Structure formats: structure tokens, C-alpha cells
Amino acid sequence: MSVETKVAEPRLLNRELSWLDFNARVLDLAQDPGQPLLERVRFCSIFSSNLDEFFMVRVAGLMGQEAAGFGVRSSDGLTPQQALARIRDRVVDLTARQAKLWKRELRPALAAEGIPVGTIDECGAKELRRLETRFVREIYPVLTPLAVGPGQPFPYISGLSLSLGVLAVDPETAEERFARVKIPEGLDRFVDTGKRLLPLEVVIGHFLPMLFPGMEIGERAVFRVTRDADFEVSDDADDLLEAVESELRRRRFGDVVRVEVSASASAGMLERLQDGLAVAPSQVYEIEGPLDQADLIQLTRLERPDLKHEPWVPVTQPRLARVKDGARFFDEIRRGDLLVQQPYESFRTSFEAFAAAAASDPDVIAMKTAVYRTSDDSALVSALIDCAEQGKQSVCLVELKARFDERRNIEWSRELEQAGVHVVHGFPDMKIHAKMTLVVRREAGGLRRYVHIGTGNYHAATARLYEDVGLFTADEEIAADVADVFNYVTGFGRPQRFRKLLVAPFGMRARLVDEIRRVAAAAAAGGPARVRLKLNNLVDATIIDELYAASTAGADVEVCARSVCMLRPGVEGLSERIRVRSILGRFLEHSRIYSFEAGASSTIFIGSADLMPRNLDRRIEVLVPVENARARQELGAVLDSVFADDAQSWALAADGSWSRLRPARPGKPFDHQAALMRRAQQRSRRLTDGRTRK
């Protein structure tokens, strides 16, 4: 459905610049004095690690297009060259903000709290002697200076490694040589002298004469290289595991996309780095202050609870609190669909208990699950192994191409295979991103299937940090659909139809379009009509066009997009009834909840898919309809809370700019995440009080 735009601006916002706006919001939180100090430091670290991945994947892709002479413009009208230029300008501005924040606010505030991050010049003689002893014993043995000269080519610099570039001069011959000293990755970034913390590169830089005896150190500068880390596995790969391992080896040698260097570096040092790394000046970013502030995460591990959020302990979902054994867990699901929201409710006493019940219950005969990412201490992995050892059918779909978790997934999938679990790796050309688990149980009436479908990974660590929802159900049609998805991935064939699930790439897009049009038709008929979307990224042009059409038809459209949003809201004649916000806070807003209200009829879905072409067309994704009245009510309350937040929300304007919302009631902001924490605690207390009265 086409929509005419009445504005000069492009119909869509630029995806890459929208992502940089998201990372700017992360930096806003690092600048927020209302956050506990070490939480501000954590956001500063997250900003840097986010930016690394952005360059490794998105910027690398644009540079590949530029190198290939790819002249097609993006949906917002930019060529790859124009996009790269705008990205550079934005990144220079953001990294300057981060450097200023560290120098003027975070570092002084840490020092005031007894966590000084200092310099060599601040160390006294006795402190320096102790530091030298430690350097000789613990640091010097793992350093390897690599000089450049005749017979000594410029060394290979691994991606994201921190290095010292050194210009050393022979006083007898006046010959100057460039050398690289890699900052060891196996050591802590900050060295504790007893009085202060010193960056490791500062310590190494001070003792460089030990590495270059008899030479004069003319200059030292810290630099860091970012390489292309994305990869594609050939559609013709016969052995997917072998193909992914091969690509992992190749990733180490990806093209250089960015070089960060201390702003103090001389023109001569910059020239040597550019020549040695074969990069253009536009790829070099001069940084004031410390490079790689992702390592600031080390400081957040200090035992200073007074400088952090009060620890949050998830509660057990009230219905699950009465479950005493594995069989009771399945009884509870059979009583009615059950919704759980992490991290407010416990992942351990919900999904992990479900997996453990499958392993311990003698009536369970099969367990199948799809895993995109998981933790090293995963109870799911243990449950799968236990099932296999008991002779139960145990199947795990492992997505080997989960970006930056490929190596870990390879390792534990081999562990599963060795224990007798049937491990399937999916397709070379399509990721399995669905989060679903199927348990088959022998009961009095025959076999019954139980299902969990969630919005987040089966990962115990991130379940404490990411906001996600999951649905437990024994609905026969949903269970049959999930079984068909598993059979499609493990077998050979193409599903003809699904009963209730929306499955990509088999019709999810078409069904979502139908839902939006149904709302638009209700609006055009003068009835109540509303679309509410909570997701990570809104990128798909077809879906955005349908939302524009629904808006012009009179429907209200509310979008909460955590990171990228290419939709342009509030444009006259196009999107006047659309508002977009983003919530960033203590927990990462990760769930996908899609609600469509058309008159008296409404549908609501949760699942793994964002509204992006890759999710709708090139991945195995699942959205499940939530039909249970209580579960729908709970999801409605979540959406109400999301769109009422004015404590940690940003609003998107028609010109593409984001601004932080001010509380509707001055001095009394509504914090969506804090409200859900209070709600979880209140429900838990009511349950405890009820038991006490009994």
C-alpha cells in the first residue's frame, strides 16, 4: 500500500544514523547524574563495546559496498560514501563527548569515592619501586616488541587489541625505528598500585626502556585497530560446522575498518600507522583520553554496592510458587497458559525449572529446543544431557552463526553430541532465531505436548539483565505448529500451513500486514483502532508503509523501539497519529510484543522477531498469539507501563532527532522498570502473606 509523502525529507530515516542515535542515548545515561556512579561507568563501557560491534559489522558492510563501487542509495537516499561521511562526523562528536565525560566527570567522581584512576606522574618513589617489581614479575615476561625495518615488515595487528606504537632511536646511529608492543589481553586493564589504579598501557609505557635497552624512546602512542568481523557462510556448505569454523579463522584477518589513536600522536606516528595498516585518513580516529573504554567494565566489578543499583532478586511467578516437582509443573501449564516476564520474575524457577522437569519426570519421553545463545552454566544444556542419558529423545537446534558467540556455540554443541543429544545446525543461508522448547509427555489420555516460546535467549546471565517475556502453553494447535517447525529444520520438506503460529519466512510478514490493515479498516469505519509495538528495531519498509497508511486512516500507532527506528513519526499527512519512543534503563528492553486493536477485536503476539527484512525473510522466527485472558491482561499492563514511562524515555521527532522526555508531573517521574519491580514484589508478598494466614 503506497502512501504519498508531503514532506521534502525522505520517507525513512537512515538505519546507521538511527543506531548511532541509540548509542548516543546510552551515552546520555552515562552522563546522567541521577544514575549511581558505577552504573554511569557501566553505560560508558557499553557505549564503547556497542560502537566496536557497529564498526565491525555495519561500517564494514558500507565500506565493502564503497570498495565495490556499489552506487545504489539506501532507503533514505544516501550513497555508501555519503553514509560513511555522516557516520564519521557523528562518531567523532560522540567519542569527543565520551572523552570529555571521562575527564571532567567520571574520573574525578571516582577519585572522590576512593577509586582514583591516576597517572604515573602522581606516583611517589616508593610506589614506583613496587610497581617496577610487579612489572618485572607479572607484565614484562608476556611482552613482545615487534620492530619494523629491513626484513621486519609491519606486524599483523589483531582486531580490538590495544597497542603501543613506539618510535625508538639508536643514539649511536640516529636511526629511528617504529615498533609495536601489544598490551596483553590476559591481564586486567587497570593495575592496582595500592594507592591508585593505573591503565596497563600507562604502566608499560613507563617501563618501555626495559624493552628497548640502549635506545631512546622518542615517542609512544596508544592505538587500536577494528577489523571487519562479519561473515557469510556459502549456501553450498556441506558441513555447516566446518564452514563456520573456517569463517571464524578468516574473521581474525578481516580488513581494517577503523584505527583509533591517542590524540597526542605526532604527524609522523600517524603516517607510520596509516602506511603500515594501509588505511585512509578517514578511517583514523584521534581520541582524547583512554582508548577502549569498554574495559571500564572492570571498575564496575569493584565491591562498592553504595555506588550501584540495589541488587534485584527476581521473584517466582505466583502460579509457579506452588509447584513442588516436575509433574506439578506440567499440571500447572495444563491448567492454563502461563506468562513469565524476566528479570522481574525468575528465569531459574520458570524456564530452567521447566527444562529440569522434562529431565526428571519419568513420563516425559522427548525434549526439543532451539538455542541461539546460552550461558556456560546453562541448566538447559544439563537437562538435554540428562534426557539423552535416560533414553529420552533429546534434540537441540544450535545456531552456529549467532554473531560473536559462534565459537562458544560450537564448543557446547560438541559437548551435547558427545553426550548423545541429537544436535542440528540448521541452514547455511538462514539463521534459526526462534526461542522455543517442546516437551512430549505420556499421560492418561495419550501423548501431550508442552511448549515454551519466548522473546529472549535461553541464557541465565542475560535473563537477569534483559527484559523478556515467555509463554508456557499446552495448546494443541500451537504445540503442533512448534513440532512442525522442528521437523522442518531437522528433516526435509516445507510446511504447508501453520495453525496459530506466525513463522518466518513462511507468512509472518503477510499476517502482520493483514493485522495492520485490519486496524486501519476499523479506524476508517470510525471505530476504536490502535497498534502498539514494543520491539528492538523497526526497519522493514513494507511494515512501515502499512503503519503510515493506518495512521492516515485514523488509527493510533504507538511504537517503543529500543534501538533502530527508520519510521518518521508526526509528519503531517503521513504519520500524524504515530508516536515513537525508546526506553533505556537498568534492564535492557528486549521483548517483542505486538498488539493490534480493531474495534472489539484484538490480537497480541510475542516472540523472537524484530520488524526487519532479515527477521521476516531470512530467518526462522516465531511469533505466538497470546489467547489466555489473564496473560493478555498482563501484556496489556506491560504496554501501558511502557508508554507511560517518562523517567527513562526518549521521543523521536519528525526530523529524526531524539529528545529525553520530561516527567508529566515535575519531580514525580513514572519509571516503567521500577513500577514492574514493585509489582512483582507486591505479588510475591501477597502470596507469602496468603500462605502465612493459612
XYZ file of C-alpha atoms in Angstrom:
694
model
C 0.000 0.000 0.000
C 1.685 3.192 -1.121
C 1.483 6.451 0.764
C 2.343 9.855 -0.669
C 4.740 11.888 1.451
C 4.011 15.601 1.863
C 7.451 16.436 3.181
C 10.751 17.036 1.494
C 12.570 14.683 3.847
C 12.958 11.028 2.903
C 10.113 8.762 3.954
C 12.520 6.693 6.046
C 15.302 7.592 8.422
C 18.812 6.240 7.887
C 19.372 2.939 9.651
C 23.016 3.513 10.602
C 22.462 7.045 11.862
C 19.446 5.848 13.810
C 21.642 3.251 15.504
C 24.200 5.938 16.384
C 21.353 7.927 17.929
C 20.593 4.860 20.063
C 24.202 4.713 21.241
C 24.036 8.439 21.967
C 21.138 7.656 24.322
C 23.383 5.121 26.070
C 25.946 7.904 26.483
C 23.191 10.161 27.839
C 22.715 7.658 30.665
C 26.455 7.719 31.370
C 26.125 11.482 31.696
C 23.052 11.309 33.918
C 23.978 12.361 37.496
C 20.802 10.665 38.689
C 22.369 7.269 37.973
C 24.651 5.625 40.582
C 28.285 6.359 39.754
C 29.396 2.849 38.793
C 26.228 2.450 36.711
C 27.295 5.566 34.779
C 30.693 3.946 34.287
C 28.949 0.788 33.047
C 26.969 2.754 30.462
C 30.203 4.403 29.336
C 31.658 0.913 28.840
C 28.557 -0.274 26.965
C 28.782 2.751 24.656
C 32.295 1.694 23.600
C 31.537 -2.007 23.153
C 28.423 -1.129 21.128
C 30.488 1.119 18.876
C 33.058 -1.629 18.309
C 30.391 -4.005 17.026
C 28.873 -1.259 14.875
C 32.185 -0.748 13.080
C 32.919 -4.468 12.802
C 29.602 -5.163 11.088
C 27.688 -2.141 9.792
C 30.574 0.169 8.838
C 32.498 -2.786 7.407
C 29.498 -3.554 5.194
C 29.266 0.022 3.920
C 32.997 0.074 3.214
C 32.603 -3.126 1.219
C 29.861 -1.501 -0.834
C 32.020 1.560 -1.404
C 35.018 -0.528 -2.473
C 32.843 -2.500 -4.905
C 31.524 0.693 -6.474
C 28.047 -0.073 -5.182
C 26.077 3.013 -6.186
C 22.586 2.110 -5.017
C 21.230 4.529 -2.460
C 19.778 3.452 0.863
C 16.071 3.954 1.549
C 16.762 7.438 2.906
C 18.621 8.452 -0.267
C 22.260 8.210 0.867
C 25.033 6.554 -1.121
C 27.506 4.388 0.830
C 30.059 7.209 0.559
C 27.621 9.776 1.961
C 26.569 7.442 4.761
C 30.199 6.781 5.749
C 30.928 10.515 5.826
C 27.935 11.216 8.084
C 28.827 8.281 10.316
C 32.342 9.618 10.756
C 31.110 13.082 11.709
C 28.695 11.609 14.231
C 31.239 9.220 15.738
C 33.829 11.990 16.111
C 31.259 14.048 18.004
C 30.147 11.160 20.230
C 33.652 9.981 21.137
C 34.625 13.564 21.972
C 31.622 13.700 24.317
C 32.700 10.438 25.925
C 36.283 11.633 26.409
C 35.054 14.874 27.985
C 32.693 12.929 30.251
C 35.508 10.693 31.488
C 37.942 13.544 32.074
C 35.616 16.091 33.664
C 33.016 13.986 35.475
C 33.547 10.250 35.876
C 37.243 10.162 36.720
C 37.028 12.979 39.324
C 33.884 11.436 40.804
C 35.598 8.039 41.103
C 38.575 9.663 42.811
C 36.231 11.407 45.256
C 34.804 7.980 46.124
C 38.211 6.462 46.783
C 38.667 4.880 43.341
C 41.405 7.066 41.794
C 42.387 6.225 38.235
C 45.698 8.031 38.097
C 48.851 8.688 36.110
C 52.493 7.751 36.545
C 53.326 11.342 37.448
C 51.112 11.030 40.538
C 53.076 8.050 41.885
C 55.686 8.543 44.586
C 59.153 6.974 44.557
C 58.190 4.078 46.849
C 55.063 3.391 44.816
C 57.116 3.344 41.596
C 59.576 0.847 43.076
C 56.735 -1.509 43.993
C 55.248 -1.019 40.547
C 58.574 -1.839 38.874
C 58.854 -5.076 40.863
C 55.362 -6.065 39.787
C 56.055 -5.095 36.176
C 59.161 -7.277 36.037
C 57.399 -10.260 37.572
C 53.920 -10.139 36.034
C 53.923 -7.990 32.893
C 57.369 -7.901 31.284
C 57.505 -11.682 30.609
C 54.447 -11.548 28.314
C 55.525 -8.515 26.249
C 56.965 -8.862 22.755
C 58.216 -5.743 20.958
C 57.905 -6.050 17.176
C 60.104 -3.605 15.274
C 59.676 -2.542 11.656
C 62.690 -2.320 9.383
C 64.722 -4.253 6.803
C 63.487 -7.838 6.934
C 60.898 -6.875 9.553
C 57.554 -5.983 7.931
C 54.802 -4.123 9.708
C 53.297 -6.665 12.122
C 49.788 -8.035 11.909
C 47.551 -6.195 14.393
C 44.641 -8.272 15.665
C 41.206 -6.707 15.873
C 40.265 -4.803 19.052
C 43.695 -5.357 20.611
C 45.288 -2.368 22.326
C 48.835 -1.499 21.250
C 51.618 0.943 21.914
C 53.219 2.454 18.853
C 56.817 3.295 19.719
C 59.382 5.400 17.880
C 62.783 4.324 19.230
C 66.084 5.972 18.260
C 69.571 4.415 18.277
C 71.726 7.170 19.860
C 74.848 5.906 18.069
C 73.475 5.863 14.512
C 70.487 8.212 14.927
C 68.400 5.518 13.199
C 64.736 5.684 14.151
C 62.575 2.585 14.127
C 58.858 2.061 14.621
C 57.839 -0.803 16.910
C 54.586 -2.188 18.157
C 54.066 -3.503 21.677
C 50.796 -5.323 22.210
C 49.030 -4.681 25.511
C 48.439 -8.213 26.875
C 44.782 -9.202 26.695
C 45.031 -11.730 29.523
C 45.798 -9.094 32.162
C 43.478 -6.633 33.889
C 43.282 -3.285 32.112
C 43.797 -1.413 35.402
C 46.785 -2.114 37.679
C 46.232 -1.513 41.388
C 49.305 0.122 42.975
C 47.682 0.201 46.405
C 47.053 3.931 46.155
C 45.553 4.272 42.712
C 44.582 2.364 39.573
C 46.824 2.825 36.548
C 45.854 1.832 32.995
C 48.024 -1.076 31.892
C 49.236 0.790 28.812
C 50.446 3.622 31.032
C 52.483 1.200 33.145
C 54.004 -0.466 30.078
C 54.728 2.890 28.505
C 56.647 3.994 31.582
C 58.896 0.927 31.535
C 59.466 0.815 27.768
C 63.256 1.315 28.168
C 63.426 -2.235 29.538
C 62.048 -3.494 26.210
C 64.397 -1.340 24.128
C 67.723 -1.372 26.036
C 70.227 1.210 24.879
C 67.620 3.001 22.756
C 65.996 6.369 23.313
C 62.212 6.399 23.314
C 61.277 9.263 21.031
C 57.515 8.833 21.154
C 54.873 6.446 22.367
C 51.211 6.452 21.368
C 48.350 4.091 22.118
C 46.432 2.780 19.112
C 43.775 0.200 18.400
C 42.532 -1.488 15.245
C 38.981 -2.582 14.414
C 38.567 -5.181 11.672
C 35.686 -6.468 9.580
C 34.253 -9.258 11.753
C 31.114 -10.143 9.822
C 30.990 -13.186 7.632
C 28.710 -15.169 5.386
C 28.638 -18.923 5.015
C 28.174 -20.215 1.488
C 24.744 -21.628 0.695
C 26.572 -24.657 -0.735
C 28.373 -25.539 2.500
C 28.082 -29.296 3.026
C 29.333 -29.204 6.629
C 27.963 -26.109 8.351
C 30.100 -26.544 11.477
C 33.281 -26.797 9.412
C 32.257 -23.794 7.297
C 31.621 -21.633 10.377
C 34.957 -22.634 11.922
C 36.676 -21.670 8.685
C 34.981 -18.278 8.700
C 35.953 -17.735 12.329
C 39.587 -18.205 11.363
C 39.144 -15.766 8.494
C 37.483 -13.195 10.769
C 40.788 -12.683 12.607
C 42.243 -11.316 9.382
C 39.366 -9.142 8.244
C 40.063 -5.809 6.601
C 40.826 -2.829 8.827
C 37.776 -0.556 9.158
C 38.902 1.789 11.941
C 42.106 2.878 13.657
C 41.829 4.687 16.987
C 44.930 6.521 18.161
C 45.799 8.820 21.041
C 45.191 12.444 20.127
C 48.741 13.200 21.294
C 50.260 11.171 18.436
C 52.537 13.174 16.140
C 52.048 13.517 12.406
C 54.971 11.135 11.925
C 53.384 8.484 14.109
C 50.056 8.828 12.292
C 51.793 8.478 8.934
C 53.535 5.285 10.039
C 50.293 3.787 11.258
C 48.388 4.731 8.123
C 51.083 3.314 5.855
C 51.583 0.162 7.898
C 47.880 -0.586 8.204
C 47.041 0.628 4.674
C 44.175 2.850 5.777
C 42.826 6.168 4.570
C 42.870 9.241 6.831
C 39.068 8.983 7.098
C 39.495 5.658 8.902
C 41.673 7.157 11.626
C 40.003 8.490 14.776
C 42.103 10.570 17.155
C 40.874 10.031 20.707
C 41.364 12.276 23.720
C 41.751 10.256 26.886
C 41.862 6.459 27.240
C 41.133 4.225 24.270
C 38.816 1.228 24.538
C 36.641 2.407 27.367
C 34.778 -0.895 27.136
C 37.367 -2.055 29.668
C 35.859 0.317 32.221
C 33.575 -2.617 32.953
C 36.411 -3.829 35.227
C 35.709 -0.915 37.579
C 32.030 -1.843 37.871
C 33.038 -5.192 39.414
C 34.509 -3.461 42.452
C 32.742 -4.252 45.730
C 31.100 -0.866 46.096
C 27.359 -1.531 46.456
C 26.891 2.072 47.551
C 27.785 3.155 44.008
C 25.461 0.724 42.216
C 21.778 -0.038 41.947
C 20.409 -2.016 44.837
C 20.581 -5.684 43.813
C 17.392 -7.008 42.263
C 16.306 -10.531 43.207
C 13.684 -11.894 40.770
C 10.563 -13.371 42.319
C 8.909 -16.639 41.387
C 5.864 -16.307 39.179
C 2.929 -16.728 41.620
C 1.422 -19.758 39.889
C 4.789 -21.495 39.833
C 5.375 -20.869 43.528
C 3.085 -23.811 44.315
C 4.946 -26.205 42.012
C 6.816 -28.780 44.092
C 8.047 -31.255 41.471
C 8.365 -31.797 37.728
C 4.943 -33.371 37.249
C 3.266 -30.449 39.042
C 4.937 -28.033 36.617
C 3.151 -29.665 33.698
C -0.101 -29.796 35.664
C 0.127 -26.021 36.142
C 0.632 -25.359 32.438
C -2.298 -27.633 31.620
C -4.491 -25.527 33.932
C -3.983 -22.567 31.607
C -1.364 -20.651 29.663
C 1.263 -19.069 31.882
C 3.172 -15.853 31.147
C 6.523 -15.046 32.771
C 8.463 -11.782 32.488
C 12.184 -11.643 33.172
C 14.026 -10.232 35.029
C 11.128 -9.316 37.296
C 10.196 -12.994 37.582
C 12.815 -15.683 37.918
C 14.275 -17.453 34.897
C 15.587 -20.165 37.223
C 12.191 -21.034 38.724
C 10.384 -20.748 35.383
C 12.160 -21.871 32.230
C 15.075 -23.639 33.901
C 12.601 -25.443 36.183
C 10.620 -26.422 33.064
C 13.751 -27.909 31.487
C 14.671 -29.681 34.725
C 11.123 -31.077 34.967
C 11.487 -32.541 31.480
C 14.653 -34.326 32.598
C 13.352 -35.562 35.980
C 9.793 -36.578 35.106
C 9.717 -40.262 34.062
C 6.608 -39.627 31.956
C 8.467 -37.224 29.641
C 9.669 -39.049 26.524
C 11.119 -36.208 24.417
C 12.526 -32.710 24.659
C 13.393 -30.437 21.731
C 14.771 -26.919 21.927
C 16.218 -24.211 19.691
C 19.166 -22.265 21.085
C 20.646 -19.068 19.681
C 22.791 -18.103 22.683
C 23.175 -19.698 26.099
C 25.376 -19.393 29.162
C 28.266 -21.623 30.216
C 26.338 -22.790 33.294
C 23.140 -23.442 31.374
C 20.593 -25.658 33.117
C 19.122 -26.288 29.666
C 22.288 -27.992 28.464
C 22.315 -30.157 31.597
C 18.655 -31.069 31.092
C 19.239 -32.074 27.464
C 22.145 -34.287 28.500
C 20.113 -35.842 31.328
C 17.283 -36.595 28.902
C 19.685 -38.273 26.471
C 21.275 -40.355 29.219
C 17.826 -41.582 30.317
C 16.977 -42.695 26.808
C 14.541 -39.845 26.149
C 14.638 -38.245 22.741
C 16.785 -35.130 23.181
C 17.121 -32.679 20.289
C 18.845 -29.297 20.170
C 18.856 -26.888 17.239
C 22.061 -24.903 17.714
C 22.523 -21.732 15.677
C 26.235 -21.709 14.916
C 26.058 -18.297 13.242
C 24.964 -16.351 16.353
C 27.201 -13.320 15.886
C 30.236 -13.264 18.209
C 29.020 -16.400 20.013
C 29.962 -18.791 17.216
C 32.950 -20.321 18.995
C 31.041 -20.907 22.229
C 28.115 -22.497 20.379
C 30.467 -24.838 18.523
C 32.099 -25.956 21.756
C 28.995 -26.769 23.744
C 27.184 -28.308 20.745
C 30.045 -30.795 20.550
C 29.617 -31.461 24.258
C 25.944 -32.217 23.630
C 26.725 -34.567 20.743
C 29.226 -36.487 22.844
C 26.505 -36.978 25.485
C 24.099 -38.424 22.940
C 21.942 -35.377 22.216
C 20.778 -35.052 18.606
C 22.335 -31.741 17.533
C 21.147 -29.981 14.384
C 22.801 -26.862 12.992
C 20.130 -25.599 10.617
C 20.798 -23.962 7.268
C 23.826 -22.161 5.797
C 21.668 -19.371 4.358
C 19.176 -18.852 7.174
C 19.655 -18.336 10.904
C 17.432 -20.079 13.438
C 16.486 -17.231 15.749
C 13.290 -18.670 17.258
C 13.257 -19.244 21.006
C 11.136 -22.353 21.529
C 11.151 -25.593 23.512
C 8.859 -28.599 23.092
C 8.350 -31.334 25.695
C 6.394 -34.507 24.916
C 4.847 -36.319 27.870
C 2.983 -39.610 28.216
C -0.317 -39.057 30.050
C -3.540 -40.952 30.725
C -5.254 -39.691 27.604
C -2.236 -40.271 25.359
C 0.720 -38.095 24.464
C 0.537 -34.397 25.330
C 2.920 -31.664 24.204
C 4.030 -28.687 26.295
C 5.654 -25.614 24.799
C 7.672 -22.606 25.871
C 8.054 -19.712 23.409
C 9.984 -16.637 24.450
C 11.385 -13.355 23.271
C 14.849 -13.856 24.781
C 17.710 -16.293 24.635
C 17.922 -19.271 26.964
C 20.757 -17.562 28.799
C 20.752 -17.451 32.614
C 23.097 -14.451 32.881
C 21.273 -12.169 30.445
C 17.920 -13.239 31.914
C 18.939 -11.192 34.966
C 19.731 -8.144 32.839
C 17.372 -8.304 29.841
C 13.649 -7.687 29.957
C 11.880 -10.550 28.149
C 8.581 -12.416 28.211
C 7.874 -16.094 27.727
C 4.694 -18.149 27.327
C 4.149 -21.694 28.603
C 1.233 -23.456 26.911
C -0.253 -26.873 26.251
C -2.433 -25.571 23.423
C -2.603 -28.466 20.947
C -2.517 -26.332 17.805
C 0.427 -24.227 18.988
C 2.282 -27.374 20.043
C 1.597 -28.949 16.641
C 2.950 -25.843 14.913
C 6.109 -25.906 17.034
C 6.573 -29.591 16.209
C 6.242 -28.757 12.507
C 8.922 -26.073 12.792
C 11.303 -28.530 14.448
C 10.574 -31.142 11.797
C 11.200 -28.611 9.048
C 14.619 -27.706 10.403
C 15.710 -31.257 11.239
C 14.121 -33.006 8.265
C 13.426 -32.321 4.620
C 10.286 -30.601 3.404
C 8.397 -27.345 3.512
C 5.496 -26.664 5.888
C 2.227 -26.133 4.043
C 0.444 -24.119 6.703
C 0.580 -23.212 10.363
C -2.458 -23.292 12.590
C -1.740 -20.436 15.004
C 1.945 -19.530 14.941
C 3.368 -16.785 12.757
C 6.514 -18.320 11.336
C 9.129 -16.568 9.225
C 9.862 -16.832 6.388
C 6.515 -18.644 5.844
C 3.937 -15.908 6.058
C 4.819 -13.905 9.150
C 5.160 -10.711 7.124
C 1.834 -11.241 5.330
C -0.029 -11.892 8.577
C 1.423 -8.800 10.254
C 0.420 -6.717 7.244
C -3.093 -8.164 7.467
C -3.273 -7.248 11.159
C -2.233 -3.644 10.500
C -4.736 -3.357 7.650
C -7.477 -4.755 9.874
C -6.756 -1.966 12.367
C -6.690 0.609 9.550
C -10.078 -0.599 8.298
C -11.557 -0.294 11.795
C -10.214 3.265 12.020
C -11.627 4.164 8.612
C -15.018 2.859 9.780
C -14.872 5.193 12.748
C -14.268 2.593 15.422
C -11.504 2.401 18.024
C -8.264 1.302 16.413
C -4.758 1.084 17.776
C -1.438 -0.602 17.032
C 1.111 -0.919 19.826
C 4.542 -2.325 19.058
C 7.342 -2.987 21.515
C 10.496 -4.173 19.792
C 14.205 -3.679 19.385
C 14.355 -2.482 15.779
C 11.789 -1.165 13.273
C 13.451 -1.251 9.866
C 11.199 -3.056 7.376
C 9.941 -0.593 4.746
C 6.799 -2.583 3.917
C 5.675 -2.692 7.540
C 6.480 0.998 7.972
C 4.382 1.883 4.925
C 1.460 -0.059 6.377
C 1.811 1.818 9.663
C 1.813 5.111 7.741
C -1.393 4.015 5.977
C -3.014 3.028 9.273
C -2.144 6.456 10.670
C -3.690 8.291 7.726
C -6.780 6.099 8.128
C -7.124 7.383 11.687
C -5.554 4.622 13.757
C -3.318 5.436 16.697
C 0.123 3.848 16.431
C 2.490 3.641 19.381
C 5.996 2.264 18.922
C 8.627 1.573 21.555
C 11.848 0.813 19.660
C 14.860 0.302 21.871
C 17.491 0.962 19.227
C 16.876 1.497 15.488
C 13.704 3.085 14.126
C 13.557 4.111 10.472
C 9.934 5.282 10.707
C 9.485 9.046 10.731
C 6.637 9.926 13.171
C 4.479 13.023 13.444
C 4.676 14.088 9.788
C 1.615 15.923 8.528
C -0.346 13.844 6.069
C 1.814 10.784 6.670
C 2.277 9.802 10.290
C 0.428 12.352 12.411
C -1.039 9.675 14.685
C 2.216 7.794 15.216
C 4.446 8.363 18.197
C 7.770 6.640 18.786
C 9.736 6.360 21.980
C 12.751 4.484 23.260
C 13.354 3.256 26.798
C 16.838 2.698 28.176
C 17.433 1.914 31.784
C 18.698 -0.533 34.321
C 17.469 -3.508 32.279
C 17.797 -3.931 28.523
C 14.314 -3.729 26.993
C 14.459 -6.826 24.784
C 10.938 -8.258 24.413
C 8.903 -8.109 21.221
C 5.207 -7.544 21.925
C 2.830 -6.761 19.032
C -0.729 -5.665 19.825
C -3.442 -4.925 17.237
C -6.789 -3.499 18.407
C -9.582 -3.198 15.847
C -12.945 -2.324 17.360
C -13.932 -5.008 19.838
C -11.407 -7.452 18.383
C -7.764 -7.552 19.358
C -4.780 -9.829 18.821
C -1.472 -9.844 20.619
C 1.726 -11.694 19.747
C 5.071 -12.233 21.438
C 8.195 -13.831 20.007
C 11.677 -13.601 18.638
C 11.239 -11.447 15.537
C 12.012 -7.774 15.161
C 10.430 -5.946 12.231
C 13.441 -6.108 9.932
C 13.804 -7.702 6.478
C 16.335 -10.218 7.812
C 13.931 -11.382 10.540
C 10.896 -11.595 8.301
C 12.556 -13.031 5.189
C 15.856 -14.701 6.045
C 15.484 -16.288 9.486
C 13.463 -18.954 11.222
C 11.408 -16.801 13.601
C 8.273 -17.487 15.612
C 5.538 -15.239 16.975
C 2.875 -16.857 19.145
C -0.624 -15.444 19.693
C -1.440 -14.888 23.348
C -5.040 -16.008 23.833
C -5.314 -16.590 27.566
C -7.277 -13.709 29.130
C -5.006 -13.347 32.164
C -1.841 -13.414 30.049
C -3.294 -10.827 27.655
C -4.178 -8.611 30.591
C -0.608 -8.844 31.892
C 0.853 -7.941 28.498
C -1.560 -5.039 28.217
C -0.348 -3.787 31.587
C 3.255 -4.044 30.393
C 2.463 -1.974 27.297
C 0.543 0.581 29.382
C 3.588 0.907 31.622
C 5.979 1.211 28.671
C 4.067 4.056 27.053
C 3.537 5.863 30.356
C 7.249 5.979 31.221
C 8.716 9.468 31.455
C 11.728 8.683 33.648
C 13.995 6.954 31.134
C 12.317 7.529 27.782
C 13.263 9.430 24.663
C 10.828 10.598 21.986
C 11.523 10.608 18.252
C 10.596 13.784 16.338
C 9.627 14.119 12.682
C 13.076 15.459 11.794
C 14.726 12.298 13.146
C 16.014 13.838 16.370
C 15.561 12.228 19.778
C 14.856 14.141 22.993
C 14.559 12.886 26.535
C 11.054 13.114 27.933
C 10.395 15.317 30.920
C 8.129 13.976 33.669
C 4.473 14.856 33.195
C 4.407 15.543 36.931
C 7.516 17.582 37.804
C 9.596 15.800 40.380
C 7.496 12.615 40.109
C 8.623 10.694 37.022
C 6.992 7.376 36.197
C 9.725 4.736 35.895
C 8.366 1.773 33.944
C 11.029 -0.677 35.135
C 10.794 0.394 38.768
C 6.998 0.029 38.574
C 7.277 -3.552 37.307
C 9.790 -4.371 40.039
C 7.349 -3.071 42.670
C 4.502 -5.008 41.048
C 6.494 -8.259 41.127
C 7.413 -7.732 44.783
C 3.806 -6.942 45.730
C 2.528 -10.102 44.026
C 5.186 -12.150 45.802
C 4.315 -10.593 49.192
C 0.603 -11.262 48.695
C 1.396 -14.890 48.001
C 3.626 -15.122 51.076
C 1.017 -13.388 53.249
C -1.653 -15.771 51.998
C 0.452 -18.780 52.926
C 1.162 -17.305 56.364
C -2.569 -16.830 57.053
C -3.204 -20.426 56.093
